[in-house]
Amino acid sequence: MSNLIFDAHLDLSMNAMEWNRDLTKSVHEIREREKGMNDKPDRCNSTVSLSEMRNGRIGICVATLIARYVKPGSALQGWNSQEQAWAQTQGQLAWYKAMEDCGEMTQIRNIDSLKNHLSKWENENTKQLPIGYILSLEGPDSIVNMNYLEKAYQNGLRAIGPAHYGPGVYAYGTDSEGGIGNKGRELLKQMERLNIILDATHLCDESFWEALKNFKGHVWASHNNCRALVPHNRQFSDEQIKVLIERGAVIGGAFDAWMLKPNWVRGKSRPKDEGVFLSTVIDHIDHICQLAGNSLHSGLGTDLDGAFGTEQCPADLNTIADLQKIPEMLNQRGYSENDVENIMWKNWMKFLENAWK
Ligand SMILES: [Zn+2]
């Protein structure tokens, strides 16, 4: 039987609600429906649907809510108030709930639901099983105040990345510089109280170091590659990776081509020409394993269909089911069956078992 796979970062609801993709359909059908559309660069290039996840035995994922607040004059797209951002995430949440109602997905929010779900995926006919998801928030601008954090927790929210791109309400993210400030510290304190996981992904260096200093809870990095291979602030330096390893983090390899090979030019570079393949993702995974001296801190957090499709992901990946090519590739690099299981799903599982025990 093929390996079970845990993908720690998918913007499923964003695809449903903002790309208008019906993820209960096949990837082929979703692409057909987009023929002639050119409102977004990744039209007709999607790689993810719930049936395709079942085909590839990706039985569990971390699924996001995502909505940004922007101040006047910001070059980034976003909502003009935090309340609007909150409402956007509630629409996204409503889609996950509808997927639960029709048996396509199931929310995982504690150790019992995690164990129960994984034992089903290990032992039953997976073609009929719902995809398990752990709810996370990529950039918490939508948390208007700490009462909203409480509500979000009640809705199942179990991980938060305190920033996304640019300056956020609580921290500074990719391509910006700044610390977490009082609001960021208060958020981390309340996350710690609720046992919400800190996702270090996207934090700028200053916010990263401050967040780690101020937060005593569980830390992971759902989708983050290595600066040693692709020099850019979006990736982690070896120093950051080492500290994450010390904190017991798992770091998910991300599949966006610009984070895999240096000098990618959006809209121009092509995966094949630039030599971006699944093996390039494995270079990043391997780098983390070498720094750790073991296979216990690396995993997958593909971010597939995170506002990019086949035009900007590994050339030998057509749909998310092609993640099943990775175990064999790891074997060829000398990774044992145990290592492969760790990387494909067990590291995330053990992380959650430990965080929720
Ligand atoms: Zn991201």
Short mmCIF file of C-alpha atoms and ligand atoms in Angstrom, two decimals:
data_model
loop_
_atom_site.label_atom_id
_atom_site.label_comp_id
_atom_site.label_asym_id
_atom_site.label_seq_id
_atom_site.Cartn_x
_atom_site.Cartn_y
_atom_site.Cartn_z
CA MET A 1 0.00 0.00 0.00
CA SER A 2 1.19 3.52 -0.75
CA ASN A 3 2.27 5.87 2.02
CA LEU A 4 -0.19 7.98 3.91
CA ILE A 5 0.59 11.66 3.38
CA PHE A 6 0.07 14.65 5.69
CA ASP A 7 0.17 18.02 3.94
CA ALA A 8 0.64 20.80 6.50
CA HIS A 9 -0.44 23.69 4.31
CA LEU A 10 -3.32 23.96 1.86
CA ASP A 11 -5.48 27.02 1.21
CA LEU A 12 -8.49 24.86 0.37
CA SER A 13 -11.24 27.28 1.32
CA MET A 14 -9.51 30.21 -0.35
CA ASN A 15 -9.65 28.19 -3.57
CA ALA A 16 -13.32 27.43 -3.08
CA MET A 17 -14.38 30.96 -2.15
CA GLU A 18 -11.99 33.23 -4.05
CA TRP A 19 -11.04 31.10 -7.06
CA ASN A 20 -14.59 29.67 -7.22
CA ARG A 21 -13.30 26.11 -7.41
CA ASP A 22 -15.60 23.25 -6.47
CA LEU A 23 -13.06 20.99 -4.81
CA THR A 24 -15.47 18.06 -4.71
CA LYS A 25 -14.85 17.77 -8.48
CA SER A 26 -11.79 16.26 -10.14
CA VAL A 27 -8.83 18.48 -11.00
CA HIS A 28 -9.63 17.81 -14.67
CA GLU A 29 -13.19 19.13 -14.25
CA ILE A 30 -12.00 22.19 -12.30
CA ARG A 31 -9.54 23.04 -15.08
CA GLU A 32 -12.17 22.55 -17.79
CA ARG A 33 -14.50 24.94 -15.99
CA GLU A 34 -11.81 27.66 -16.07
CA LYS A 35 -11.14 27.58 -19.81
CA GLY A 36 -11.16 31.09 -21.23
CA MET A 37 -10.78 32.74 -17.81
CA ASN A 38 -7.79 35.03 -17.33
CA ASP A 39 -8.57 36.87 -14.10
CA LYS A 40 -5.78 35.01 -12.29
CA PRO A 41 -2.43 33.71 -13.59
CA ASP A 42 -3.08 30.14 -12.43
CA ARG A 43 -6.41 29.55 -14.18
CA CYS A 44 -6.69 26.04 -15.71
CA ASN A 45 -3.50 25.05 -13.83
CA SER A 46 -4.94 23.86 -10.52
CA THR A 47 -3.51 20.73 -8.88
CA VAL A 48 -5.70 20.12 -5.81
CA SER A 49 -9.15 18.68 -5.23
CA LEU A 50 -10.52 16.49 -2.46
CA SER A 51 -10.91 13.48 -4.78
CA GLU A 52 -7.35 13.96 -6.01
CA MET A 53 -6.16 14.05 -2.40
CA ARG A 54 -7.91 10.70 -1.87
CA ASN A 55 -6.24 9.36 -5.04
CA GLY A 56 -2.85 10.33 -3.62
CA ARG A 57 -3.69 9.15 -0.07
CA ILE A 58 -3.27 12.65 1.32
CA GLY A 59 -5.69 11.84 4.10
CA ILE A 60 -4.92 14.71 6.42
CA CYS A 61 -3.88 18.33 6.06
CA VAL A 62 -3.62 21.65 7.79
CA ALA A 63 -6.16 23.86 6.03
CA THR A 64 -6.16 27.62 6.24
CA LEU A 65 -8.36 30.59 6.80
CA ILE A 66 -6.76 33.66 5.25
CA ALA A 67 -7.74 37.33 5.05
CA ARG A 68 -5.53 40.41 5.30
CA TYR A 69 -6.22 43.88 6.68
CA VAL A 70 -4.51 46.73 4.80
CA LYS A 71 -3.92 50.33 5.79
CA PRO A 72 -4.64 53.05 3.24
CA GLY A 73 -1.92 53.21 0.58
CA SER A 74 -0.80 49.60 0.98
CA ALA A 75 0.35 47.95 -2.23
CA LEU A 76 -0.98 44.61 -0.97
CA GLN A 77 -4.52 43.38 -1.55
CA GLY A 78 -6.66 43.15 1.53
CA TRP A 79 -9.68 44.33 3.51
CA ASN A 80 -10.04 47.88 4.78
CA SER A 81 -11.06 46.81 8.28
CA GLN A 82 -10.30 43.89 10.56
CA GLU A 83 -14.03 43.19 10.88
CA GLN A 84 -14.26 42.66 7.12
CA ALA A 85 -11.27 40.32 7.27
CA TRP A 86 -13.01 38.38 10.07
CA ALA A 87 -16.18 38.07 7.99
CA GLN A 88 -14.13 36.77 5.05
CA THR A 89 -12.64 34.02 7.24
CA GLN A 90 -16.14 33.12 8.46
CA GLY A 91 -17.24 32.56 4.87
CA GLN A 92 -14.22 30.32 4.39
CA LEU A 93 -15.06 28.44 7.58
CA ALA A 94 -18.65 27.97 6.38
CA TRP A 95 -17.27 26.15 3.30
CA TYR A 96 -15.26 23.74 5.50
CA LYS A 97 -18.42 23.10 7.53
CA ALA A 98 -20.39 22.41 4.36
CA MET A 99 -17.67 19.95 3.30
CA GLU A 100 -18.10 18.24 6.68
CA ASP A 101 -21.86 18.07 6.19
CA CYS A 102 -21.50 16.24 2.87
CA GLY A 103 -18.86 13.85 4.21
CA GLU A 104 -15.94 15.23 2.15
CA MET A 105 -13.93 16.52 5.12
CA THR A 106 -13.74 16.10 8.87
CA GLN A 107 -12.27 18.53 11.37
CA ILE A 108 -9.51 17.34 13.68
CA ARG A 109 -9.25 19.35 16.86
CA ASN A 110 -7.98 17.02 19.57
CA ILE A 111 -6.00 13.86 20.16
CA ASP A 112 -8.99 11.51 19.97
CA SER A 113 -10.19 12.78 16.61
CA LEU A 114 -6.58 12.63 15.33
CA LYS A 115 -6.03 9.02 16.37
CA ASN A 116 -9.46 7.92 15.22
CA HIS A 117 -8.98 9.53 11.80
CA LEU A 118 -5.50 8.14 11.22
CA SER A 119 -6.48 4.62 12.18
CA LYS A 120 -9.29 4.79 9.59
CA TRP A 121 -6.85 5.95 6.92
CA GLU A 122 -4.45 3.18 7.80
CA ASN A 123 -7.02 0.40 7.87
CA GLU A 124 -10.08 1.17 5.76
CA ASN A 125 -10.93 1.71 2.11
CA THR A 126 -9.73 5.29 1.78
CA LYS A 127 -11.77 6.05 -1.37
CA GLN A 128 -14.80 6.66 0.86
CA LEU A 129 -13.11 8.49 3.71
CA PRO A 130 -13.32 12.19 4.45
CA ILE A 131 -10.11 14.25 4.34
CA GLY A 132 -9.09 15.28 7.85
CA TYR A 133 -8.19 18.91 8.41
CA ILE A 134 -6.66 20.91 11.21
CA LEU A 135 -7.83 24.51 11.01
CA SER A 136 -5.13 27.18 10.90
CA LEU A 137 -5.03 30.91 10.29
CA GLU A 138 -2.44 32.35 7.91
CA GLY A 139 -2.03 35.91 9.17
CA PRO A 140 -4.33 36.79 12.12
CA ASP A 141 -5.44 40.29 11.00
CA SER A 142 -9.01 38.96 11.14
CA ILE A 143 -8.73 38.51 14.92
CA VAL A 144 -10.33 41.86 15.80
CA ASN A 145 -9.54 41.43 19.49
CA MET A 146 -8.86 38.57 21.88
CA ASN A 147 -12.59 37.73 22.19
CA TYR A 148 -12.42 36.80 18.53
CA LEU A 149 -9.46 34.52 19.22
CA GLU A 150 -11.62 32.70 21.74
CA LYS A 151 -14.41 32.35 19.15
CA ALA A 152 -11.93 31.11 16.56
CA TYR A 153 -10.62 28.52 19.02
CA GLN A 154 -14.18 27.33 19.64
CA ASN A 155 -14.52 26.96 15.86
CA GLY A 156 -11.55 24.57 15.92
CA LEU A 157 -8.64 26.90 15.21
CA ARG A 158 -5.46 25.16 16.33
CA ALA A 159 -2.53 27.00 14.65
CA ILE A 160 -1.75 30.61 13.78
CA GLY A 161 0.95 32.21 11.66
CA PRO A 162 1.19 35.73 13.18
CA ALA A 163 1.98 37.35 9.83
CA HIS A 164 1.68 36.75 6.08
CA TYR A 165 3.11 39.15 3.48
CA GLY A 166 3.98 42.67 4.60
CA PRO A 167 3.14 44.42 7.87
CA GLY A 168 0.25 42.82 9.77
CA VAL A 169 -1.73 43.82 12.84
CA TYR A 170 0.25 41.48 15.12
CA ALA A 171 3.64 40.98 13.41
CA TYR A 172 5.69 41.74 10.33
CA GLY A 173 5.75 39.17 7.55
CA THR A 174 7.57 38.34 4.33
CA ASP A 175 9.19 41.34 2.60
CA SER A 176 8.80 43.66 5.59
CA GLU A 177 10.82 44.39 8.72
CA GLY A 178 9.67 44.99 12.28
CA GLY A 179 8.99 43.48 15.67
CA ILE A 180 5.83 42.04 17.17
CA GLY A 181 4.98 44.91 19.53
CA ASN A 182 2.40 44.85 22.33
CA LYS A 183 -0.37 43.43 20.17
CA GLY A 184 1.83 40.58 18.98
CA ARG A 185 2.92 39.78 22.53
CA GLU A 186 -0.69 39.74 23.75
CA LEU A 187 -1.70 37.45 20.88
CA LEU A 188 1.13 35.01 21.67
CA LYS A 189 0.19 35.03 25.35
CA GLN A 190 -3.41 34.13 24.56
CA MET A 191 -2.33 31.51 22.00
CA GLU A 192 -0.18 29.95 24.68
CA ARG A 193 -3.13 29.91 27.09
CA LEU A 194 -5.36 28.21 24.51
CA ASN A 195 -2.56 25.85 23.37
CA ILE A 196 -2.71 27.17 19.80
CA ILE A 197 0.36 26.23 17.75
CA LEU A 198 2.64 29.06 16.61
CA ASP A 199 3.33 28.74 12.88
CA ALA A 200 6.67 30.53 12.37
CA THR A 201 6.20 30.59 8.58
CA HIS A 202 6.25 34.05 6.93
CA LEU A 203 7.56 35.91 9.99
CA CYS A 204 10.25 38.42 9.07
CA ASP A 205 13.52 37.85 10.92
CA GLU A 206 12.92 40.40 13.67
CA SER A 207 9.36 39.18 14.36
CA PHE A 208 10.56 35.57 14.16
CA TRP A 209 13.16 35.98 16.91
CA GLU A 210 10.84 38.04 19.11
CA ALA A 211 7.97 35.58 18.68
CA LEU A 212 10.13 32.62 19.63
CA LYS A 213 11.42 34.48 22.68
CA ASN A 214 7.93 35.44 23.85
CA PHE A 215 6.12 32.17 23.14
CA LYS A 216 6.62 29.09 25.27
CA GLY A 217 4.11 26.84 23.51
CA HIS A 218 4.45 24.52 20.50
CA VAL A 219 6.06 25.87 17.34
CA TRP A 220 6.06 24.52 13.79
CA ALA A 221 6.68 25.99 10.37
CA SER A 222 3.96 24.67 8.08
CA HIS A 223 5.45 25.71 4.74
CA ASN A 224 8.96 27.09 4.71
CA ASN A 225 12.11 26.38 2.69
CA CYS A 226 15.83 27.04 3.24
CA ARG A 227 17.64 30.34 2.73
CA ALA A 228 20.92 28.45 2.24
CA LEU A 229 19.47 27.19 -1.07
CA VAL A 230 17.29 30.16 -2.06
CA PRO A 231 18.58 33.43 -0.55
CA HIS A 232 15.47 35.49 0.30
CA ASN A 233 13.83 36.60 3.55
CA ARG A 234 10.87 34.25 2.87
CA GLN A 235 13.16 31.29 3.58
CA PHE A 236 14.75 30.38 6.94
CA SER A 237 18.46 30.80 7.63
CA ASP A 238 20.30 27.77 9.02
CA GLU A 239 20.41 29.57 12.38
CA GLN A 240 16.60 29.84 12.38
CA ILE A 241 16.20 26.20 11.33
CA LYS A 242 18.51 25.05 14.12
CA VAL A 243 16.52 26.94 16.75
CA LEU A 244 13.27 25.52 15.38
CA ILE A 245 14.75 22.04 15.60
CA GLU A 246 15.72 22.69 19.24
CA ARG A 247 12.13 23.73 19.91
CA GLY A 248 10.86 20.44 18.48
CA ALA A 249 9.40 22.00 15.34
CA VAL A 250 8.55 20.25 12.10
CA ILE A 251 9.20 22.30 8.97
CA GLY A 252 7.10 21.69 5.86
CA GLY A 253 8.67 21.80 2.40
CA ALA A 254 6.79 24.30 0.20
CA PHE A 255 6.21 23.71 -3.53
CA ASP A 256 6.03 27.27 -4.88
CA ALA A 257 8.79 27.41 -7.53
CA TRP A 258 10.13 30.81 -6.49
CA MET A 259 10.96 29.38 -3.05
CA LEU A 260 12.67 26.33 -4.55
CA LYS A 261 15.25 27.78 -6.96
CA PRO A 262 16.93 31.20 -6.90
CA ASN A 263 16.16 33.90 -9.47
CA TRP A 264 12.65 32.77 -10.38
CA VAL A 265 10.80 35.47 -12.35
CA ARG A 266 7.01 35.33 -11.86
CA GLY A 267 5.08 34.93 -15.09
CA LYS A 268 8.28 34.37 -17.08
CA SER A 269 10.29 31.47 -15.65
CA ARG A 270 9.03 27.97 -16.35
CA PRO A 271 9.56 25.03 -13.99
CA LYS A 272 11.19 22.76 -16.54
CA ASP A 273 13.55 25.42 -17.92
CA GLU A 274 14.63 26.43 -14.41
CA GLY A 275 15.09 22.82 -13.35
CA VAL A 276 12.38 22.91 -10.66
CA PHE A 277 11.33 19.33 -9.96
CA LEU A 278 10.14 17.30 -6.97
CA SER A 279 13.81 16.52 -6.39
CA THR A 280 14.33 20.27 -5.76
CA VAL A 281 11.83 20.07 -2.88
CA ILE A 282 13.81 17.09 -1.60
CA ASP A 283 16.97 19.23 -1.66
CA HIS A 284 15.29 21.51 0.91
CA ILE A 285 13.96 18.57 2.96
CA ASP A 286 17.43 17.03 2.91
CA HIS A 287 19.05 20.29 4.02
CA ILE A 288 16.84 20.33 7.13
CA CYS A 289 17.51 16.64 7.84
CA GLN A 290 21.27 17.26 7.55
CA LEU A 291 21.06 20.19 10.00
CA ALA A 292 18.99 18.06 12.41
CA GLY A 293 21.12 14.96 11.97
CA ASN A 294 17.89 12.94 11.59
CA SER A 295 14.57 12.81 9.72
CA LEU A 296 12.41 13.99 12.62
CA HIS A 297 11.92 17.68 11.76
CA SER A 298 11.03 17.72 8.10
CA GLY A 299 7.68 17.20 6.41
CA LEU A 300 5.49 18.44 3.57
CA GLY A 301 3.57 21.70 3.60
CA THR A 302 3.07 21.98 -0.11
CA ASP A 303 0.95 25.16 -0.37
CA LEU A 304 -0.23 23.72 -3.72
CA ASP A 305 -2.82 26.02 -5.35
CA GLY A 306 -1.75 28.76 -2.94
CA ALA A 307 -2.27 31.34 -5.72
CA PHE A 308 -0.07 29.38 -8.12
CA GLY A 309 -0.57 26.23 -10.21
CA THR A 310 1.41 24.04 -12.58
CA GLU A 311 2.97 27.17 -14.14
CA GLN A 312 4.90 27.66 -10.89
CA CYS A 313 5.37 24.30 -9.19
CA PRO A 314 7.68 21.30 -9.73
CA ALA A 315 7.55 20.25 -13.39
CA ASP A 316 6.96 16.58 -12.55
CA LEU A 317 3.86 17.34 -10.48
CA ASN A 318 0.57 17.46 -12.38
CA THR A 319 -1.76 17.05 -9.42
CA ILE A 320 -1.35 16.70 -5.67
CA ALA A 321 -1.59 12.90 -6.09
CA ASP A 322 1.94 13.05 -7.55
CA LEU A 323 3.23 13.56 -4.00
CA GLN A 324 3.27 9.76 -4.05
CA LYS A 325 6.41 9.97 -6.23
CA ILE A 326 8.35 11.40 -3.29
CA PRO A 327 8.83 8.27 -1.12
CA GLU A 328 10.69 6.46 -3.92
CA MET A 329 12.83 9.55 -4.55
CA LEU A 330 13.73 9.72 -0.86
CA ASN A 331 14.64 6.02 -0.94
CA GLN A 332 16.99 6.71 -3.82
CA ARG A 333 18.74 9.37 -1.76
CA GLY A 334 19.38 6.84 0.98
CA TYR A 335 16.42 7.53 3.25
CA SER A 336 15.13 4.41 5.03
CA GLU A 337 11.46 3.37 5.12
CA ASN A 338 11.27 4.83 8.63
CA ASP A 339 12.68 8.15 7.48
CA VAL A 340 10.21 8.24 4.60
CA GLU A 341 7.24 7.64 6.92
CA ASN A 342 8.51 10.35 9.25
CA ILE A 343 8.71 12.87 6.45
CA MET A 344 5.49 11.89 4.67
CA TRP A 345 3.25 12.06 7.76
CA LYS A 346 4.54 10.77 11.07
CA ASN A 347 6.47 13.86 12.13
CA TRP A 348 3.34 16.01 11.93
CA MET A 349 1.31 13.34 13.70
CA LYS A 350 3.82 13.03 16.54
CA PHE A 351 4.03 16.80 16.83
CA LEU A 352 0.25 17.01 17.29
CA GLU A 353 0.15 14.05 19.68
CA ASN A 354 2.72 15.82 21.81
CA ALA A 355 1.05 19.24 21.57
CA TRP A 356 -2.40 17.88 22.42
CA LYS A 357 -1.51 15.24 24.99
ZN ZN B 1 1.99 31.07 2.80
#
